[in-house]
Short mmCIF file of C-alpha atoms in Angstrom, two decimals:
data_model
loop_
_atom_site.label_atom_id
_atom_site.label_comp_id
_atom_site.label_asym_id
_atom_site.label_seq_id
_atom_site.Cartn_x
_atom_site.Cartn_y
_atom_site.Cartn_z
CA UNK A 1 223.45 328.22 51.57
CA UNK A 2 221.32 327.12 54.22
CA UNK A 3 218.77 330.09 54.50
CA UNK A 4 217.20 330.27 58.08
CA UNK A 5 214.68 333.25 57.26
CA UNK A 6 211.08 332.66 56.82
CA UNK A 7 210.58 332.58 52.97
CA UNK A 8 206.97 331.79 52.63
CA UNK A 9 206.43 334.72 54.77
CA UNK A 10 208.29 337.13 52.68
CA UNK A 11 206.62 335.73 49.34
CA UNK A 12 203.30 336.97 51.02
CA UNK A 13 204.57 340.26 51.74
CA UNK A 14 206.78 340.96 49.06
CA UNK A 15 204.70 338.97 45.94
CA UNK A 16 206.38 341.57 43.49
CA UNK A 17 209.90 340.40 44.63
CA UNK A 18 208.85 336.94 43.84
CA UNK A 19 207.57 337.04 39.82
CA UNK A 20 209.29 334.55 37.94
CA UNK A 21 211.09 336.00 34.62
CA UNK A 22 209.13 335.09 31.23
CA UNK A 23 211.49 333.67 29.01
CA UNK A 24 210.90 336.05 26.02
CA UNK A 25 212.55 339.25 28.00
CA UNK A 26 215.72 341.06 27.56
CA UNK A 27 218.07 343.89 29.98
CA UNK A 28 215.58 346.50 28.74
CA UNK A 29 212.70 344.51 30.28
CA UNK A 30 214.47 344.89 34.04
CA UNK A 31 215.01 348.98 33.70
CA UNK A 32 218.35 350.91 34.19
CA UNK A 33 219.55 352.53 37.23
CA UNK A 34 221.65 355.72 37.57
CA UNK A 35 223.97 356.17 40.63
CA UNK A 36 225.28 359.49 41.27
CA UNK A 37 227.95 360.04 44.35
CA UNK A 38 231.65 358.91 44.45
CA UNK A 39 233.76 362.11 45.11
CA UNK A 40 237.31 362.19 45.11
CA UNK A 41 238.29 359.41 47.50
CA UNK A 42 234.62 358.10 47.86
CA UNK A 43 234.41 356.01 45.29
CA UNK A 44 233.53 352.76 46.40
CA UNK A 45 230.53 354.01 47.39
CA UNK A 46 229.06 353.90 44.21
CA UNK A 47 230.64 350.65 42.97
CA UNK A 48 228.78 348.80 46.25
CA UNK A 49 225.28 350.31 45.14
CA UNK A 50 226.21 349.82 41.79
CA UNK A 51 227.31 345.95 42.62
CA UNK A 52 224.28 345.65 44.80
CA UNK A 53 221.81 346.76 41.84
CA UNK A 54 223.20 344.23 39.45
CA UNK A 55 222.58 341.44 41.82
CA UNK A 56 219.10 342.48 42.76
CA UNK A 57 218.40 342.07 39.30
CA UNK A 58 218.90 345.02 37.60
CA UNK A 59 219.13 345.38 33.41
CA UNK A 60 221.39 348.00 33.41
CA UNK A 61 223.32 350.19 35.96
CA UNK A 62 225.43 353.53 35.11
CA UNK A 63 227.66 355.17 37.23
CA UNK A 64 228.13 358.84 37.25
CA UNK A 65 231.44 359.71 39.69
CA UNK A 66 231.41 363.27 41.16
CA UNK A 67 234.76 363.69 39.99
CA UNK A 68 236.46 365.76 36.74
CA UNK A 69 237.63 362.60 35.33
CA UNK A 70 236.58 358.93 35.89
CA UNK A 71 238.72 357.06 38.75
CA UNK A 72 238.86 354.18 36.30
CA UNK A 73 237.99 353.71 32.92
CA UNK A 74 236.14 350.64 34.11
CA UNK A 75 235.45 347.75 37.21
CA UNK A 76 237.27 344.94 37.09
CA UNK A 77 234.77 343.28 39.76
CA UNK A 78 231.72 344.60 37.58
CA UNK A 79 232.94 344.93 33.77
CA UNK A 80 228.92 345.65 33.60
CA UNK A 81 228.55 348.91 35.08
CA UNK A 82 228.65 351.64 32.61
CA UNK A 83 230.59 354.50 33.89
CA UNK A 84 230.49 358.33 33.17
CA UNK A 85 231.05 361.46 35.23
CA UNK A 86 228.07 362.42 36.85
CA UNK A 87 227.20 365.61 34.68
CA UNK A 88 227.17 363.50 31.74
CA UNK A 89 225.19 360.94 33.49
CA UNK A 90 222.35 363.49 34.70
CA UNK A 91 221.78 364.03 31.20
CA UNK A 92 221.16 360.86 30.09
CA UNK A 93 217.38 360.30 29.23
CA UNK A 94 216.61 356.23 29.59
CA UNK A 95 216.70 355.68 33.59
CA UNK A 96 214.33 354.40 34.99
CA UNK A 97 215.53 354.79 38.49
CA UNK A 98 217.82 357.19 40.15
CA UNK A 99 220.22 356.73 43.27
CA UNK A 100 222.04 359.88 44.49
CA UNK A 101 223.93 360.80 47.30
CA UNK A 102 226.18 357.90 48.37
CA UNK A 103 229.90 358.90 48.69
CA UNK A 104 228.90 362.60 46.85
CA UNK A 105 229.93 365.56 49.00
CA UNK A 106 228.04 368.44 49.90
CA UNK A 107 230.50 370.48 47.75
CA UNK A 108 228.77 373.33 45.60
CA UNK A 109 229.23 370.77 42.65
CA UNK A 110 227.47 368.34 44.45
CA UNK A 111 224.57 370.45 45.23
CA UNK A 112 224.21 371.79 42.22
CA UNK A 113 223.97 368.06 41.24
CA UNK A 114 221.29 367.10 43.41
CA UNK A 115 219.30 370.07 41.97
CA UNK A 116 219.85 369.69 38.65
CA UNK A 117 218.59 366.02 39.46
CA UNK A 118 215.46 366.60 40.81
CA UNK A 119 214.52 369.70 38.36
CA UNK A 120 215.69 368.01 34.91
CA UNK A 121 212.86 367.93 33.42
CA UNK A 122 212.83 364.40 31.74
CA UNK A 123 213.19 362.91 34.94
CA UNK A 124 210.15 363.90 36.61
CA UNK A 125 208.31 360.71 36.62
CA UNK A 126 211.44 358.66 37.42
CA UNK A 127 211.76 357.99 41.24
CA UNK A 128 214.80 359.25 43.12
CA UNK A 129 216.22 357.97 46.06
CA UNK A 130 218.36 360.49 48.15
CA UNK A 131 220.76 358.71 50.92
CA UNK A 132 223.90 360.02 52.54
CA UNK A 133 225.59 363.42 51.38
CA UNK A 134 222.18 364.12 49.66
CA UNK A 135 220.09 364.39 52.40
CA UNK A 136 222.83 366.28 54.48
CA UNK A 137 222.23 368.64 51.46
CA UNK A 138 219.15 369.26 51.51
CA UNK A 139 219.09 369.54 54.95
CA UNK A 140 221.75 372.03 55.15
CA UNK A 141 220.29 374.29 52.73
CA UNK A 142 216.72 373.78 53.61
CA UNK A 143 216.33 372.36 50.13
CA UNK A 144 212.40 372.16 48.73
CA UNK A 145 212.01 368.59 46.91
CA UNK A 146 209.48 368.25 44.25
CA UNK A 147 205.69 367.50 44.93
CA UNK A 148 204.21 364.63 43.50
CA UNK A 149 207.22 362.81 42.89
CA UNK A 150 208.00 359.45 44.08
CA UNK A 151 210.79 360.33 46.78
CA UNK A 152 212.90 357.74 48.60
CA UNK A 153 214.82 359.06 51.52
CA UNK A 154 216.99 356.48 53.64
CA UNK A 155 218.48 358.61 56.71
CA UNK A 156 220.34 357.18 59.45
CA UNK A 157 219.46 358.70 62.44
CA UNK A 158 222.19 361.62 62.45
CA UNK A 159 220.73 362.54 58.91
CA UNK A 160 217.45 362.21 59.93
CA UNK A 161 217.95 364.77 63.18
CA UNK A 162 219.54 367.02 60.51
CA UNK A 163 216.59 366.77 58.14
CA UNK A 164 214.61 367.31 61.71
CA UNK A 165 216.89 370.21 63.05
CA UNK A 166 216.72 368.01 65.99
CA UNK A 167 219.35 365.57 67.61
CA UNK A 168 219.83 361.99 67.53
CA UNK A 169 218.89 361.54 70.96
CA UNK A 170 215.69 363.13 69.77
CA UNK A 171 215.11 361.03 66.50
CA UNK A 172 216.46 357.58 68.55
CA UNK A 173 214.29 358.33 71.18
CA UNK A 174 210.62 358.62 69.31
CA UNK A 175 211.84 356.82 65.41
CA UNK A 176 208.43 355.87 64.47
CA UNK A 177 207.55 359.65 65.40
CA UNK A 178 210.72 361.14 63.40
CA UNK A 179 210.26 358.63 60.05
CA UNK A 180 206.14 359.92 59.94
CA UNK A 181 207.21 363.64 60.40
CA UNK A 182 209.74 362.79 57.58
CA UNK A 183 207.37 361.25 55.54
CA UNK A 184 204.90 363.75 55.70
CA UNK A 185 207.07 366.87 55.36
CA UNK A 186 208.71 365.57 52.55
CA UNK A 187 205.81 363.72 50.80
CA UNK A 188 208.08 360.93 50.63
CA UNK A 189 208.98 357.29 51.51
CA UNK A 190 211.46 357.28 54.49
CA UNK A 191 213.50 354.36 55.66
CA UNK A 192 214.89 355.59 59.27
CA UNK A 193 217.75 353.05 59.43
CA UNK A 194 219.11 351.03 62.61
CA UNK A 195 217.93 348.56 64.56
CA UNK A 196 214.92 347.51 63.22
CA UNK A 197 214.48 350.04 60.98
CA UNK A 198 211.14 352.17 60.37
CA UNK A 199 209.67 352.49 56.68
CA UNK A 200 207.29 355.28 57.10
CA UNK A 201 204.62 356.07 53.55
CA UNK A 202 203.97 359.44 52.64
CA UNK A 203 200.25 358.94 54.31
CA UNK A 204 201.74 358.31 57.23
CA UNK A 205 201.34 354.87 57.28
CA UNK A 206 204.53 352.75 59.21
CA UNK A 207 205.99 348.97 58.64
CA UNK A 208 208.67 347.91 60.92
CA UNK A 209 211.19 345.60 59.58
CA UNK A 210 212.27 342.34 61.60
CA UNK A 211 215.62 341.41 59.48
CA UNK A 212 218.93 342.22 59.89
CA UNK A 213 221.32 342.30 62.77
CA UNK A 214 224.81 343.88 64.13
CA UNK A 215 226.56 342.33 61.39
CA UNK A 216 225.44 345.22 59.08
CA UNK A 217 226.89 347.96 61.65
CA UNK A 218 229.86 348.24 58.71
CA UNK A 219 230.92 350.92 56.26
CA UNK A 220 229.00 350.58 52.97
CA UNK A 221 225.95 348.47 54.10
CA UNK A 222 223.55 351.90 53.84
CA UNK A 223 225.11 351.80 50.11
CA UNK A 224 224.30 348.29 49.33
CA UNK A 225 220.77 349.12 50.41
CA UNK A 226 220.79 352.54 48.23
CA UNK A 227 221.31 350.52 45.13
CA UNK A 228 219.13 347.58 46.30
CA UNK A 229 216.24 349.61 46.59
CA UNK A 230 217.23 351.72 43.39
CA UNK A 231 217.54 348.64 41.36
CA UNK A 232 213.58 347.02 42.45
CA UNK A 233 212.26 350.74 41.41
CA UNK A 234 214.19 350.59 37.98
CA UNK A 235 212.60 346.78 37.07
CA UNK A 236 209.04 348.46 38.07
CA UNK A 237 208.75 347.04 41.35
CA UNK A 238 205.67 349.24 42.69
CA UNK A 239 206.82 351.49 45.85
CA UNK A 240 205.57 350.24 48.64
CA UNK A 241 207.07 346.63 47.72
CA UNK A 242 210.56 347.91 46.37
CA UNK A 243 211.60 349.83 49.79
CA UNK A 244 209.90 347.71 52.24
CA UNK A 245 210.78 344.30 50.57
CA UNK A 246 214.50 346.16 49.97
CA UNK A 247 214.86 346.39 53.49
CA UNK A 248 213.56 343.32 54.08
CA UNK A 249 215.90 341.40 51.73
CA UNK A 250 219.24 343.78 53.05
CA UNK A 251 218.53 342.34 56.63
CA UNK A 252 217.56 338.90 55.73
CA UNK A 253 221.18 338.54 53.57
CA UNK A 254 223.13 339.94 56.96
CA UNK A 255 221.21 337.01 58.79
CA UNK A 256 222.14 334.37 56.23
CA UNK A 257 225.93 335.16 56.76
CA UNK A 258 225.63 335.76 60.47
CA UNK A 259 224.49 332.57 60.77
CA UNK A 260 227.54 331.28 58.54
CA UNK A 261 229.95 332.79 61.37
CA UNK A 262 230.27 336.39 60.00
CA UNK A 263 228.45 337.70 62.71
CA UNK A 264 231.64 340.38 63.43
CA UNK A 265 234.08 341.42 60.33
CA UNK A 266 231.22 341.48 57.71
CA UNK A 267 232.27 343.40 54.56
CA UNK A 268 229.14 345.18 52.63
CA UNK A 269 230.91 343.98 49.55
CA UNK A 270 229.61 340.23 50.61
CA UNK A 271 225.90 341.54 51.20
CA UNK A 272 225.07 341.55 47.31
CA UNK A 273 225.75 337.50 46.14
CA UNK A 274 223.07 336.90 49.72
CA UNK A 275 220.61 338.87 48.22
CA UNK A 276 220.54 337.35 44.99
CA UNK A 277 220.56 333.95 46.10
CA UNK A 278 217.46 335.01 48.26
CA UNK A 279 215.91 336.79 45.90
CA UNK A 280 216.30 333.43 43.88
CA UNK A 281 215.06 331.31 46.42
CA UNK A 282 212.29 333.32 46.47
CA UNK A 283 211.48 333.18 42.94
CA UNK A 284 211.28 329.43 42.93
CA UNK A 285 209.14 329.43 45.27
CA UNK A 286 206.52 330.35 43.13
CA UNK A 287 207.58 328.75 39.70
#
């Protein structure tokens, strides 16, 4: 693969990303992740976050379907992935990470999820990051998250107006404006996706990242970047570095395959094996 993006650059921003592994560590030393979305009919949605995690580098990823039963008892592309119904995954005690929103609903079910989520109290110093049908809850039931939490929120701009009771035209037309007010009223990390999209701090503070390109204007890329930014939080990646250099490495992979001539017809499912062989690259760099 014949990478074209700056590397040395991104080791300076993104030092955490680029750590080589000691050889005495195991799966528990690179954290779990827990996914919660896929309702009836959604389910891939989950499975590309979950695929996306594993190839970031996750230990461990589990799967909790918003559905009565599992879809499948497992993944033939991802034997790995531990699956469960999300009830039974909210429960479980050892993540380190949580993902929730992509594919879920806004069903009562699914709200009463995302609550349960957030309030459980052995999660509370695990960070959560809400994309999708999650934010479109809490935005349609003017939903309080929890103080001094680390929060993740990654709205595209229709979310975003929701979360704003604005309109698109409104967030499009001011982002850096709309991912700040996020940020702040939320006391959360925002990612305002799109064209270069905004990462806005809690204190207000704004990066703007310069990766990516059209090719990621497909279903499932937001999902890709759910679980890639899930799966740096669960190995301990500190904040700033896990959403920021998550972005970073989501747009860099759609550049790599542009560049190979998939430009137009990308699949998100292809996103993941870029990544890791970035996130590789990078890694070398510094052994």
């Amino acid at each position: 693969m014949n990478i074209s993006v700056d590397l040395p650059a991104a080791r300076r921003r993104f030092p955490a990303l680029c750590v080589p592994r000691a050889p005495d560590t195991n799966k528990g030393s690179y954290g779990t992740l827990g996914i919660v979305g896929g309702t009836d009919g959604m389910s891939g949605a989950v499975v590309l976050a979950a695929m996306a995690a594993l190839k970031s580098g996750c230990g461990k990823v589990r799967v909790g379907f918003h559905q009565s039963i599992l879809p499948l008892p497992w993944l033939p592309e991802a034997p790995e992935v531990m699956l469960h119904t999300a009830p039974e995954l909210i429960r479980q005690p050892a993540i380190d990470a949580w993902v929730i929103g992509c594919g879920l609903g806004t069903d009562a079910a699914a709200v009463a999820l995302v609550q349960d989520l957030l309030q459980t109290e052995h999660h509370t110093d695990v960070p959560v990051l809400l994309d999708a049908d999650a934010l479109n809850i809490v935005a349609q039931h003017h939903m309080r998250l929890p103080e001094k939490r680390t929060l993740i929120l990654t709205p595209h701009p229709g979310e975003a107006a929701r979360l704003l009771d604005g309109t698109i035209g409104d967030v499009q037309a001011q982002r850096e404006t709309a991912a700040v007010t996020l940020a702040q009223r939320y006391d959360a990390w925002v990612v305002l996706k799109g064209h270069r999209s905004i990462i806005a701090a809690p204190n207000g503070e704004v990066q703007i990242n310069d990766s990516g390109n059209p090719a990621l204007a497909t279903a499932g890329s937001g999902d890709v970047l759910s679980g890639m930014i899930g799966s740096l939080l669960a190995q301990g990646v500190p904040v700033a570095q896990a959403v920021g250099g998550g972005v970073w490495l989501h747009g860099a992979a759609a550049d790599v395959l542009a560049e190979q001539g998939m430009a137009v017809g990308l699949c998100a499912s292809e996103l993941a094996n870029a990544v890791r062989k970035i996130r590789n690259d990078l890694i070398r760099g510094n052994c």
